[in-house]
Tab-separated table of C-alpha atoms in Angstrom:
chain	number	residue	atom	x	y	z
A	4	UNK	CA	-5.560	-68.329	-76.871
A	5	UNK	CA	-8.788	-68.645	-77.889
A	6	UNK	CA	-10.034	-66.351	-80.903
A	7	UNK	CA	-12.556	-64.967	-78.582
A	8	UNK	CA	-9.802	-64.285	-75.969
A	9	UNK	CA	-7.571	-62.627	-78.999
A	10	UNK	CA	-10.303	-60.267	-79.587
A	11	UNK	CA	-10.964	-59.321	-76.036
A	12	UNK	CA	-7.244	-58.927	-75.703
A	13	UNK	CA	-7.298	-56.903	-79.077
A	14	UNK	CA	-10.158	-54.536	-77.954
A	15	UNK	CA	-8.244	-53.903	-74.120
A	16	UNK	CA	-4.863	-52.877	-75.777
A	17	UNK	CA	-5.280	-49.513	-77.022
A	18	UNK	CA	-2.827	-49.098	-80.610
A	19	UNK	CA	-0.007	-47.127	-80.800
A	20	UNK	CA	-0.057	-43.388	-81.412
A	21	UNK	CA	0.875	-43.324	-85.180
A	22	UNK	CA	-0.499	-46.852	-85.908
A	23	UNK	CA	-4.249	-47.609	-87.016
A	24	UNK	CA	-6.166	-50.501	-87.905
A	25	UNK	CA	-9.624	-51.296	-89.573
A	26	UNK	CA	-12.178	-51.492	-87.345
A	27	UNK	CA	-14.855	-54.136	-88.358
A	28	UNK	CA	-17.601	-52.418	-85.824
A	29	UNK	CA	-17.354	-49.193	-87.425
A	30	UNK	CA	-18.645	-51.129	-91.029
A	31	UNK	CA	-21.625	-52.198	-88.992
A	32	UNK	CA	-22.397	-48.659	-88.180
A	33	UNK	CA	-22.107	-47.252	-91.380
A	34	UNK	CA	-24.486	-50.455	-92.236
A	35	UNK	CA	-27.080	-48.935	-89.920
A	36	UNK	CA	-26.789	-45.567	-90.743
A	37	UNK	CA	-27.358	-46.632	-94.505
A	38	UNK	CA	-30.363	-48.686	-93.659
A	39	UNK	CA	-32.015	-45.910	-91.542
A	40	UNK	CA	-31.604	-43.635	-94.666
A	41	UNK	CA	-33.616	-46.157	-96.858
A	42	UNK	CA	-35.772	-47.122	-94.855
A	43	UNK	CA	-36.332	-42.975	-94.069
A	44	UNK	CA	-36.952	-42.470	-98.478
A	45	UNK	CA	-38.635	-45.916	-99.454
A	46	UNK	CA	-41.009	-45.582	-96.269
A	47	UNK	CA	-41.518	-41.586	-96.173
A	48	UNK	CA	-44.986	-42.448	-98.101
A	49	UNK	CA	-46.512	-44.433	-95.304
A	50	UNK	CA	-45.048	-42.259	-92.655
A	51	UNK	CA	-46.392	-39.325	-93.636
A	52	UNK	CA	-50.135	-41.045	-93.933
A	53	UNK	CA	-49.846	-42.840	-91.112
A	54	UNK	CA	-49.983	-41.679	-86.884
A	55	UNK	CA	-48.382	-44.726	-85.265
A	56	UNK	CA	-45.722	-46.444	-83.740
A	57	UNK	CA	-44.376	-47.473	-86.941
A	58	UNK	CA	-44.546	-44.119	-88.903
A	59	UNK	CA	-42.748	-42.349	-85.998
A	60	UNK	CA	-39.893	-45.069	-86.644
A	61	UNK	CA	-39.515	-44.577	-90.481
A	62	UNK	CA	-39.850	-40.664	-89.702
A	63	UNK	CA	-36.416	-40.934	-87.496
A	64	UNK	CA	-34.691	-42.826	-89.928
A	65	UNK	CA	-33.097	-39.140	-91.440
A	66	UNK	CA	-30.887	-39.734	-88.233
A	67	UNK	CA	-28.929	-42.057	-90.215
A	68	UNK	CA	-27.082	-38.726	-91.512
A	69	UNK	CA	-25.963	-37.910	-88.614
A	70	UNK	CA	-24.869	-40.957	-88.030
A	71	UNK	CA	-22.738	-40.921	-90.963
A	72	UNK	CA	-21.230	-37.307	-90.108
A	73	UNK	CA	-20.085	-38.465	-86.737
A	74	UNK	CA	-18.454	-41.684	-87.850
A	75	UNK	CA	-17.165	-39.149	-90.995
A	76	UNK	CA	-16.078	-36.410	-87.668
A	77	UNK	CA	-14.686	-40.031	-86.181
A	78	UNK	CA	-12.723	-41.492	-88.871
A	79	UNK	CA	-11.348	-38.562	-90.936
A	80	UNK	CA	-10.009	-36.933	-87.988
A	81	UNK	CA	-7.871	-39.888	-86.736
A	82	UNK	CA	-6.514	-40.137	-90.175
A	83	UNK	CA	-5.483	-36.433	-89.952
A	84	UNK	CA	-3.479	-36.440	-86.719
A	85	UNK	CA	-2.390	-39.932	-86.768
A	86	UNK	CA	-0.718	-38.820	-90.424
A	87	UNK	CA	0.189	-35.056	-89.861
A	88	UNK	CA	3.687	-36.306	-89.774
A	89	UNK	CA	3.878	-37.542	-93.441
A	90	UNK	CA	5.559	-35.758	-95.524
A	91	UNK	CA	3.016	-35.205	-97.956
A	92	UNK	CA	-0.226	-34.970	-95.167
A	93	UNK	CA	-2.417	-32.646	-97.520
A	94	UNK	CA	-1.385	-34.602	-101.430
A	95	UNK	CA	-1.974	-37.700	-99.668
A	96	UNK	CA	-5.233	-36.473	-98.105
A	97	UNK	CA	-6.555	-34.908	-100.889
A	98	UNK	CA	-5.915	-37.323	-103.174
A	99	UNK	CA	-7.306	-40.399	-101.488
A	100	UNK	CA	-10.144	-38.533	-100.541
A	101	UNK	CA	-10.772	-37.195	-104.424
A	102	UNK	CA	-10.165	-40.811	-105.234
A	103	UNK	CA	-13.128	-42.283	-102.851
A	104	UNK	CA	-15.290	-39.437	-103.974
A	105	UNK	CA	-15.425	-37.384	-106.837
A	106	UNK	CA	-15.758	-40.137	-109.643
A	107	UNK	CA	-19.160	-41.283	-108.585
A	108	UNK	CA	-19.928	-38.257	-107.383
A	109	UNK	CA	-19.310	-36.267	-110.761
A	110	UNK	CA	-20.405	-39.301	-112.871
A	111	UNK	CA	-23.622	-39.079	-111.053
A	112	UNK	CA	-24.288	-35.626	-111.216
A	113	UNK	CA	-23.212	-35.271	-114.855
A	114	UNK	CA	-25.385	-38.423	-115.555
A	115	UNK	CA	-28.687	-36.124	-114.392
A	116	UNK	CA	-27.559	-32.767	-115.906
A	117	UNK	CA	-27.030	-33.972	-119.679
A	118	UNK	CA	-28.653	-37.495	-120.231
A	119	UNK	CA	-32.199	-37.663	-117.513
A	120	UNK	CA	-32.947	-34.070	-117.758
A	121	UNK	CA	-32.856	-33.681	-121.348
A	122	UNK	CA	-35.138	-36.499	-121.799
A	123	UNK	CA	-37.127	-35.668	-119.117
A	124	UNK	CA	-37.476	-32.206	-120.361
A	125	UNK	CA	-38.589	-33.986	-123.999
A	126	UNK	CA	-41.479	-36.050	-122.194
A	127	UNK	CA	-42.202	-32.401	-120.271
A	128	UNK	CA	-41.446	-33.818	-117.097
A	129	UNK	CA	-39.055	-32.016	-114.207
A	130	UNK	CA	-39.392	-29.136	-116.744
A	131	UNK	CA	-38.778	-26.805	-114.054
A	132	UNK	CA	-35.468	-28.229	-113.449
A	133	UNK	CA	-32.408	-27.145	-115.866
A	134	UNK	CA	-28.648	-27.414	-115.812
A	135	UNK	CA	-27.912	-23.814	-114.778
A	136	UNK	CA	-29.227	-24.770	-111.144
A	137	UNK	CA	-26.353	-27.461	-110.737
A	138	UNK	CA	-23.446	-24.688	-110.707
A	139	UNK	CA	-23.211	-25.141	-106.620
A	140	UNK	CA	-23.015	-28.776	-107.483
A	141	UNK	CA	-19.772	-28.830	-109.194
A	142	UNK	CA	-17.909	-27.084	-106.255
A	143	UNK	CA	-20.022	-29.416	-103.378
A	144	UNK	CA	-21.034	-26.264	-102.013
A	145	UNK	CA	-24.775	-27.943	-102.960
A	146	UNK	CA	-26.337	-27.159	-99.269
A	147	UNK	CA	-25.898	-23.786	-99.722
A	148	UNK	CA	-28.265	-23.402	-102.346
A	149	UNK	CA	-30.842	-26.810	-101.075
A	150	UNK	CA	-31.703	-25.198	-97.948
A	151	UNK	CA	-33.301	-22.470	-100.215
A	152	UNK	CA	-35.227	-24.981	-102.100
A	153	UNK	CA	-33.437	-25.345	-105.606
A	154	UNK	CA	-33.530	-28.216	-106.595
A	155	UNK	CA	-33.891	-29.707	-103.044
A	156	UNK	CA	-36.592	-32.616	-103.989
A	157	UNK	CA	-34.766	-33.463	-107.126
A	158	UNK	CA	-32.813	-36.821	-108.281
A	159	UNK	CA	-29.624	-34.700	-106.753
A	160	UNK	CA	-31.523	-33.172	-103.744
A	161	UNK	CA	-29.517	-35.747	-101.553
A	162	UNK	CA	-26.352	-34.354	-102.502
A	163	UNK	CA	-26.471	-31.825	-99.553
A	164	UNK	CA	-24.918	-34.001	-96.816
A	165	UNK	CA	-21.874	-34.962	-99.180
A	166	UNK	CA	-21.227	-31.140	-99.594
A	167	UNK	CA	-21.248	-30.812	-95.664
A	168	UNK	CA	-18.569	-33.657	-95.334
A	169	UNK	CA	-16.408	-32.000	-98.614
A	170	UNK	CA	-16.437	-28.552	-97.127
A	171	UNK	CA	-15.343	-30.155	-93.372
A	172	UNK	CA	-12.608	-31.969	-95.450
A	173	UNK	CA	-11.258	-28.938	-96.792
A	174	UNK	CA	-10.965	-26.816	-93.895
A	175	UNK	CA	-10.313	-29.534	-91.101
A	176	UNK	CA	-6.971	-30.934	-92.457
A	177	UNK	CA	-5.092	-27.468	-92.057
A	178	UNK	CA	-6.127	-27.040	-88.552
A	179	UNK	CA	-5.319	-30.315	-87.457
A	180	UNK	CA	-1.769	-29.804	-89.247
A	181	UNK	CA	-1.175	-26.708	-87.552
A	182	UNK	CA	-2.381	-26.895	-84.302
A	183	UNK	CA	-2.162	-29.355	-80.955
A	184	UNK	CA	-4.869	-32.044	-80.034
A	185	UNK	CA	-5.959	-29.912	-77.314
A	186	UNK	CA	-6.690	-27.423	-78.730
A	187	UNK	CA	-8.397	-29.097	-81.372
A	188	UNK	CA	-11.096	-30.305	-78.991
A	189	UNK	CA	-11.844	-27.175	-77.970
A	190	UNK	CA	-12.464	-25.804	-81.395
A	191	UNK	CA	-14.802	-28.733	-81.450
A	192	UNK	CA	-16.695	-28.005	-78.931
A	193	UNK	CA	-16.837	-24.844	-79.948
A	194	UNK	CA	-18.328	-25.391	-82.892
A	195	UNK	CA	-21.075	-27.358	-81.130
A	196	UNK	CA	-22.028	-25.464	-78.761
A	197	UNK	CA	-22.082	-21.904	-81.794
A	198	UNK	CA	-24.177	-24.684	-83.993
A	199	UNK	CA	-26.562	-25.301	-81.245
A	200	UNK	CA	-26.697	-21.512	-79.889
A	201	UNK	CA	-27.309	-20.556	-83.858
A	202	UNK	CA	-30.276	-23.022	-84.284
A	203	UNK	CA	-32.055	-21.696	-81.223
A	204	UNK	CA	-31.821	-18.285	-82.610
A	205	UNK	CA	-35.675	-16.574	-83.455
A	206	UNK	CA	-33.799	-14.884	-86.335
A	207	UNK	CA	-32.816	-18.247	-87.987
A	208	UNK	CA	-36.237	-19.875	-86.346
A	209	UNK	CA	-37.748	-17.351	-88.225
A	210	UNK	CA	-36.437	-17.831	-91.773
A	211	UNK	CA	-36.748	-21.826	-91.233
A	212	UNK	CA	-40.285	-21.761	-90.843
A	213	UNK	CA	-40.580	-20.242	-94.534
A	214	UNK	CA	-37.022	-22.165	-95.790
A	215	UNK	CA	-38.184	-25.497	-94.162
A	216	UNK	CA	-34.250	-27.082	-95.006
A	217	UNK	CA	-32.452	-24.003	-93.749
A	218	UNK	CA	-31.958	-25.596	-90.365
A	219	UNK	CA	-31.627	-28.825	-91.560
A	220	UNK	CA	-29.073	-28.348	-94.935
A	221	UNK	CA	-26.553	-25.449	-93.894
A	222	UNK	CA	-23.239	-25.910	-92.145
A	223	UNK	CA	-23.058	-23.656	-89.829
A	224	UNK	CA	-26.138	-25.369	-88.396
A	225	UNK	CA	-25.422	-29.020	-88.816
A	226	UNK	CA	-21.244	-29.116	-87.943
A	227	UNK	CA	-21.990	-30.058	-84.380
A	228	UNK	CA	-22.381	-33.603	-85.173
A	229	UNK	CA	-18.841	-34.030	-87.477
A	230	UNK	CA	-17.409	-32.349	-84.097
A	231	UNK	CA	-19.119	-34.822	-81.851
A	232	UNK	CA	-16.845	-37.336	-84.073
A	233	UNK	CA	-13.798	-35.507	-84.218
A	234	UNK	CA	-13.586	-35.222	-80.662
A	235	UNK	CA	-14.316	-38.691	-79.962
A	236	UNK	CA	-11.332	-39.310	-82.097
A	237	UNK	CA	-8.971	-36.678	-80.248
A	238	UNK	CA	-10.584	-38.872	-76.974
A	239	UNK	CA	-9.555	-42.142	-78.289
A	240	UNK	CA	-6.095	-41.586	-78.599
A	241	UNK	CA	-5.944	-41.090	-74.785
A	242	UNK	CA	-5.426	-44.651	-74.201
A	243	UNK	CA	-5.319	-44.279	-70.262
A	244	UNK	CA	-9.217	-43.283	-70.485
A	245	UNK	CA	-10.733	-46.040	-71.883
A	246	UNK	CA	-13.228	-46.534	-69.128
A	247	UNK	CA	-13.542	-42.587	-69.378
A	248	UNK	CA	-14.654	-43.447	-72.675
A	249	UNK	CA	-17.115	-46.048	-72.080
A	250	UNK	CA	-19.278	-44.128	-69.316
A	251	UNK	CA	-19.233	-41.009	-71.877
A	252	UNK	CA	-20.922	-43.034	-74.521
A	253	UNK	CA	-23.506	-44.760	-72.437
A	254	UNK	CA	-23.853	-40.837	-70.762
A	255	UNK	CA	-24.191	-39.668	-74.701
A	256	UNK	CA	-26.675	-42.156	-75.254
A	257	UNK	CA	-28.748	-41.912	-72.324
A	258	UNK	CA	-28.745	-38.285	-72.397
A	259	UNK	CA	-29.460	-37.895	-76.379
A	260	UNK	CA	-32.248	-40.344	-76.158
A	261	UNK	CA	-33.842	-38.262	-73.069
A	262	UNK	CA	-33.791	-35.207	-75.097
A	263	UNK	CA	-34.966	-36.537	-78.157
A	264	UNK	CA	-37.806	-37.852	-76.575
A	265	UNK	CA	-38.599	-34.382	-74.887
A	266	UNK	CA	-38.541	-32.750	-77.958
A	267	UNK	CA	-40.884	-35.333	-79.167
A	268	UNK	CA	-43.376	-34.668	-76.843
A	269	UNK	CA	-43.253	-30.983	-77.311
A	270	UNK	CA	-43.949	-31.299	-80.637
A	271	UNK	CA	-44.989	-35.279	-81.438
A	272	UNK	CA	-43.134	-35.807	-84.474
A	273	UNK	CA	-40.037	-36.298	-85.037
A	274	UNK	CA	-40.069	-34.367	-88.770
A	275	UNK	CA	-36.483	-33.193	-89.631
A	276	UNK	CA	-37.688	-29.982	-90.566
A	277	UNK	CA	-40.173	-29.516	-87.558
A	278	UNK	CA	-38.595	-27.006	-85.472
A	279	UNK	CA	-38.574	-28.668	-81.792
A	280	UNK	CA	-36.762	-31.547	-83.841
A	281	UNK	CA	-34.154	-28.795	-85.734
A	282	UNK	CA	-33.485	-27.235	-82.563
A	283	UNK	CA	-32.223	-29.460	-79.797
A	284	UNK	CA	-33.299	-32.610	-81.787
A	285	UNK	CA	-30.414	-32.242	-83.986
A	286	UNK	CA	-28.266	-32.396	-80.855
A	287	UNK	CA	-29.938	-35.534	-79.408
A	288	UNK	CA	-29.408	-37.525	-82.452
A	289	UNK	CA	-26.072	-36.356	-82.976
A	290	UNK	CA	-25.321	-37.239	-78.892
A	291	UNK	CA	-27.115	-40.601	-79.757
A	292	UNK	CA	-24.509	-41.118	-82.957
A	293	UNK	CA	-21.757	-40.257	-80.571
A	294	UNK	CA	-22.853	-42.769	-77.556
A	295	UNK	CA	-23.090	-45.605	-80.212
A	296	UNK	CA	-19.539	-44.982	-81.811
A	297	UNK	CA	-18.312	-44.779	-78.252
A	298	UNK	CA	-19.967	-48.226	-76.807
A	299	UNK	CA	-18.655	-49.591	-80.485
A	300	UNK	CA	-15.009	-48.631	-79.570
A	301	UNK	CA	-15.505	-49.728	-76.257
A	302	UNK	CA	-16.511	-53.690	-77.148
A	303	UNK	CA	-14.366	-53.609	-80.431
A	304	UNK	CA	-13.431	-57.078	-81.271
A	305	UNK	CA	-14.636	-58.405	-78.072
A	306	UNK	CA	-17.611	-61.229	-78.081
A	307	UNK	CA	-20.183	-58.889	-76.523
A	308	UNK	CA	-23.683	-59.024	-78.206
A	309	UNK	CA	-23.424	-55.440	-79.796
A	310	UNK	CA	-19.730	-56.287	-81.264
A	311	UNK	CA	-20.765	-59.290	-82.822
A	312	UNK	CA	-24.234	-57.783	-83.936
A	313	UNK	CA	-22.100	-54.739	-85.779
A	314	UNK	CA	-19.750	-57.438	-86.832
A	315	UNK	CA	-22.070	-59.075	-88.879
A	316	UNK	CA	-21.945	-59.946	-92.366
A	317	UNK	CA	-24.906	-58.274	-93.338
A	318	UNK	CA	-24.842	-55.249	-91.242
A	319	UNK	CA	-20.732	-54.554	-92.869
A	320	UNK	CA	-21.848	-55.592	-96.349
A	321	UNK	CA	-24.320	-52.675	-96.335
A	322	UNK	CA	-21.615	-50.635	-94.728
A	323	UNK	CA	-18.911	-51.634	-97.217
A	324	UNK	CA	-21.304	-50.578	-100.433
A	325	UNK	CA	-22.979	-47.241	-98.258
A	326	UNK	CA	-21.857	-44.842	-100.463
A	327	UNK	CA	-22.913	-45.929	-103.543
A	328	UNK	CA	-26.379	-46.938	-102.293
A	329	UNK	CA	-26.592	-43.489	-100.843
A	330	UNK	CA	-25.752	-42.034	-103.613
A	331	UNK	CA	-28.008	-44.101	-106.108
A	332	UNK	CA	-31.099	-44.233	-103.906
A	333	UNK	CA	-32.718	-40.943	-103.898
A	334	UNK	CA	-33.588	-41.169	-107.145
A	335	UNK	CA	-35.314	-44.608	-106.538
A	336	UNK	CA	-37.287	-43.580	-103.791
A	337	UNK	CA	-39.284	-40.440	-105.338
A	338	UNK	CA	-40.763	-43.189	-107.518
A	339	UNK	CA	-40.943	-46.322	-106.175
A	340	UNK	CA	-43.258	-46.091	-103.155
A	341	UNK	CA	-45.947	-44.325	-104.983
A	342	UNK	CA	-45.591	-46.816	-107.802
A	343	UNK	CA	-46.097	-50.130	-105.122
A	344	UNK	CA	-48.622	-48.149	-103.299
A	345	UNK	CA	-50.844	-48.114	-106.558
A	346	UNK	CA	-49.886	-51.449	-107.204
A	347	UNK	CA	-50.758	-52.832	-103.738
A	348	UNK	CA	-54.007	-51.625	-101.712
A	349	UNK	CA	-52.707	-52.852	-98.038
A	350	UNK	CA	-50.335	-49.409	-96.894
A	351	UNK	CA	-48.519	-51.672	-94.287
A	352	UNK	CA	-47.400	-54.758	-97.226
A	353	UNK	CA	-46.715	-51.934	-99.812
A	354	UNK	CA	-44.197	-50.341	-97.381
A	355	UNK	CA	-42.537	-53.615	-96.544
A	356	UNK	CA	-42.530	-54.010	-100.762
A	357	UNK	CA	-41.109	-50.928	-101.522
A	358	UNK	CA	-38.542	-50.711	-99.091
A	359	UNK	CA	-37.254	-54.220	-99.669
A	360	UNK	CA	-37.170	-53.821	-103.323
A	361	UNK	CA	-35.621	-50.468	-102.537
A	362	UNK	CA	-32.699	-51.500	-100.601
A	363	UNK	CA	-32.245	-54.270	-102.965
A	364	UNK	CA	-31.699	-52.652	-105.799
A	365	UNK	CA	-29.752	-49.726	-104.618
A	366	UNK	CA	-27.633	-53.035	-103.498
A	367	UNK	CA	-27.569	-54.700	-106.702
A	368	UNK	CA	-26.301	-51.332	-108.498
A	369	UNK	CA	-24.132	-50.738	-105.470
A	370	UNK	CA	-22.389	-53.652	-106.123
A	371	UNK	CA	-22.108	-53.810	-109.786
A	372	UNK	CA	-20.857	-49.869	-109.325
A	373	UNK	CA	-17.837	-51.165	-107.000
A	374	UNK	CA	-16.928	-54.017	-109.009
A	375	UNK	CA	-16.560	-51.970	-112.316
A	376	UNK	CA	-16.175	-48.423	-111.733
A	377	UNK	CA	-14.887	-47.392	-108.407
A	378	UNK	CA	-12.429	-50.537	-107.332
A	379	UNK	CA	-10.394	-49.547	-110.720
A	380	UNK	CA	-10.031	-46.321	-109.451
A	381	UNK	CA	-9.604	-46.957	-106.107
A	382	UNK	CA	-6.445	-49.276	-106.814
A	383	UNK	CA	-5.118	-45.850	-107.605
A	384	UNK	CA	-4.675	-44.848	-104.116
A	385	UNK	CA	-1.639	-46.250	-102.970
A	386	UNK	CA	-0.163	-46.208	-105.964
A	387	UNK	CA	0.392	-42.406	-106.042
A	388	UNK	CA	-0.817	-41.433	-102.778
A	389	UNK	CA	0.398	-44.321	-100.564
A	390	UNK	CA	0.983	-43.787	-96.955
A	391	UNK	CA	4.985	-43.764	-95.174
A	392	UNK	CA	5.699	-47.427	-93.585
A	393	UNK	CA	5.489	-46.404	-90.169
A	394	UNK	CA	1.423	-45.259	-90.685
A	395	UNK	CA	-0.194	-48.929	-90.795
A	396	UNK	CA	-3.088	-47.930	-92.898
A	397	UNK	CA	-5.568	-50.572	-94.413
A	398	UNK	CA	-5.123	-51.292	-97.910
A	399	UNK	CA	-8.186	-49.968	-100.379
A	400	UNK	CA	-9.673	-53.868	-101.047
A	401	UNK	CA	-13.369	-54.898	-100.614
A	402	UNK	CA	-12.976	-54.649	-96.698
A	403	UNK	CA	-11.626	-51.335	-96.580
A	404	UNK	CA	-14.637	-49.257	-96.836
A	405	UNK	CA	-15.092	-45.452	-96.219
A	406	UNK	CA	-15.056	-42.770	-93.411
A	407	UNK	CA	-18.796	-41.110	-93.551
A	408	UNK	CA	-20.368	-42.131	-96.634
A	409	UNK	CA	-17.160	-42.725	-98.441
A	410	UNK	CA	-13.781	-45.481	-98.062
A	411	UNK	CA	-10.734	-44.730	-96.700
């Protein structure tokens, strides 16, 4: 056979409950939703000086969160039930998760609470900043104290998606131990539909138009799109629907991009925190997410166009380095496009300057942050939380990266 026949072949024969396998596609989407986050920070300058086509573009590129949560919702659930039978489901868990995480995480974190803001309290700079306002950060309930503004525009303001996808991991696992698939997806769309029904609440309308993140930062408000992923997972492991499958992702995608652009026209922006976009906009970026995963799945390792475009070696090197840049790249961005702007007169070149130089370097320290500090660690993983026989898990190497923002 052919190797374009083996991967059409591959992509047709649905795995066997209990077995998984990486899925190259899913690398490419984490690329994308990694680039749309740059692109959103290095570019937020010229899109919030500019009306156009463009500046609309850069404005959407937040949606790459959401992105990452469903392919986190995705991932991290088919893990969970396709391992509930190991005898050690929540060390394992736990441990490879803490592994993937928490040392970046912490180093960062610790990095800005001791060494930048004492010396940029000595320069008097970020002087209304102080350690005392990173106690939510040490137990990733961050969001929770972000959507009120602390600290929200900060080198650590970015922090508040990661808490989402912690506080999902610890609750998830236990109900996915304990209780049947099917009932599982019903939770999950319950938890959509009470996410939606809360956002379009005047009470919580009300306090978002003075908390402008409350919509856009809190749990309760923002699990819909880890459920959109966790119940494409529970779908996927019903191999007699993968047609099924297909026409609910081009149905997701169709639908998500009619609503967004309804609530773009009721409000012509498509501002995170404006609220026609935090109401049902959330929703038709998380349904777009969804429809993409879905079409992914669909073509996987088949020589379609969109397979072989999320196959790419750019579009998975991004993916397989996301959570680093992601978490290095904040930081970058409340400085650099200012900084080329002044340096550069033309608005249009200094945007393509500062967000090439952007992703760049959050590439370059990406990189250099794998190689040295998180592969070491990472090598851990099987070695004292290593998965039974039967469970055909990747191992943690260079093309293993994460569920979310994060490796398996």
């Amino acid at each position: 056979a052919t190797a374009a026949n083996r991967y059409t072949t591959q992509a047709m024969t649905p795995l066997p409950h209990g077995k998984r396998t990486h899925i190259p596609e899913m690398d490419g989407v984490r690329g994308i939703a990694v680039l749309l986050v740059m692109v959103y920070h290095f570019g937020l300058l010229y899109a919030s000086t500019h009306r156009n086509l463009l500046a609309s573009a850069i404005s959407l590129g937040w949606s790459g969160v959401d992105l990452f949560f469903v392919l986190s919702g995705f991932l991290i659930t088919t893990i969970l039930v396709e391992t509930r039978s190991d005898p050690h489901f929540f060390r394992n868990f736990y441990l490879r998760r803490g592994l993937r995480i928490l040392p970046l995480y912490y180093a960062y974190v610790l990095f800005f609470a001791f060494a930048f803001l004492p010396v940029a309290h000595h320069f008097k700079k970020f002087t209304a900043f102080h350690v005392g306002q990173l106690s939510l950060y040490w137990v990733h309930l961050s969001n929770w104290s972000s959507a009120w503004g602390v600290l929200e525009n900060s080198p650590v303001g970015h922090m508040w998606s990661l808490a989402i996808e912690e506080q999902f991991y610890f609750f998830w696992p236990l109900l996915v131990f304990v209780l049947p698939e099917g009932i599982l997806l019903l939770i999950c769309l319950a938890l959509s539909a009470a996410a939606i029904r809360l956002r379009l609440s005047p009470a919580m309308q009300a306090i978002h138009l003075v908390h402008t993140n409350f919509l856009y930062r809190l749990t309760p408000f923002r699990i819909e799109s880890i459920s959109y992923g966790a119940i494409i997972a529970l779908l996927n492991r019903q191999s007699q629907r993968r047609d099924v499958r297909s026409l609910i992702g081009w149905a997701c995608l169709i639908s998500g991009l009619g609503l967004l652009w309804h609530q773009w026209s009721a409000g012509h922006t498509f501002d995170d925190r404006s609220l026609n976009i935090a109401t049902l906009g959330y929703t038709a970026v998380g349904l777009c997410a969804a429809g993409i995963i879905l079409v992914a799945l669909r073509y996987q390792g088949s020589t379609a166009f969109y397979a072989r475009l999320l196959r790419s070696s750019v579009l998975r090197a991004f993916g397989k380095y996301s959570y680093a840049m992601y978490i290095f790249h904040f930081a970058l961005s409340q400085y650099m496009g200012g900084a080329v702007a002044r340096f550069i007169g033309n608005p249009l070149m200094a945007l393509i300057v500062s967000c090439s130089l952007g992703v760049g370097l959050c590439f370059v320290l990406a990189k250099v942050s794998w190689k040295y500090f998180e592969s070491p660690i990472l090598a851990l993983k099987d070695r004292i939380a290593g998965y039974r026989k039967a469970v055909d898990f990747e191992a943690p190497t260079e093309e293993s990266p994460a569920p979310g923002l994060a490796s398996v």
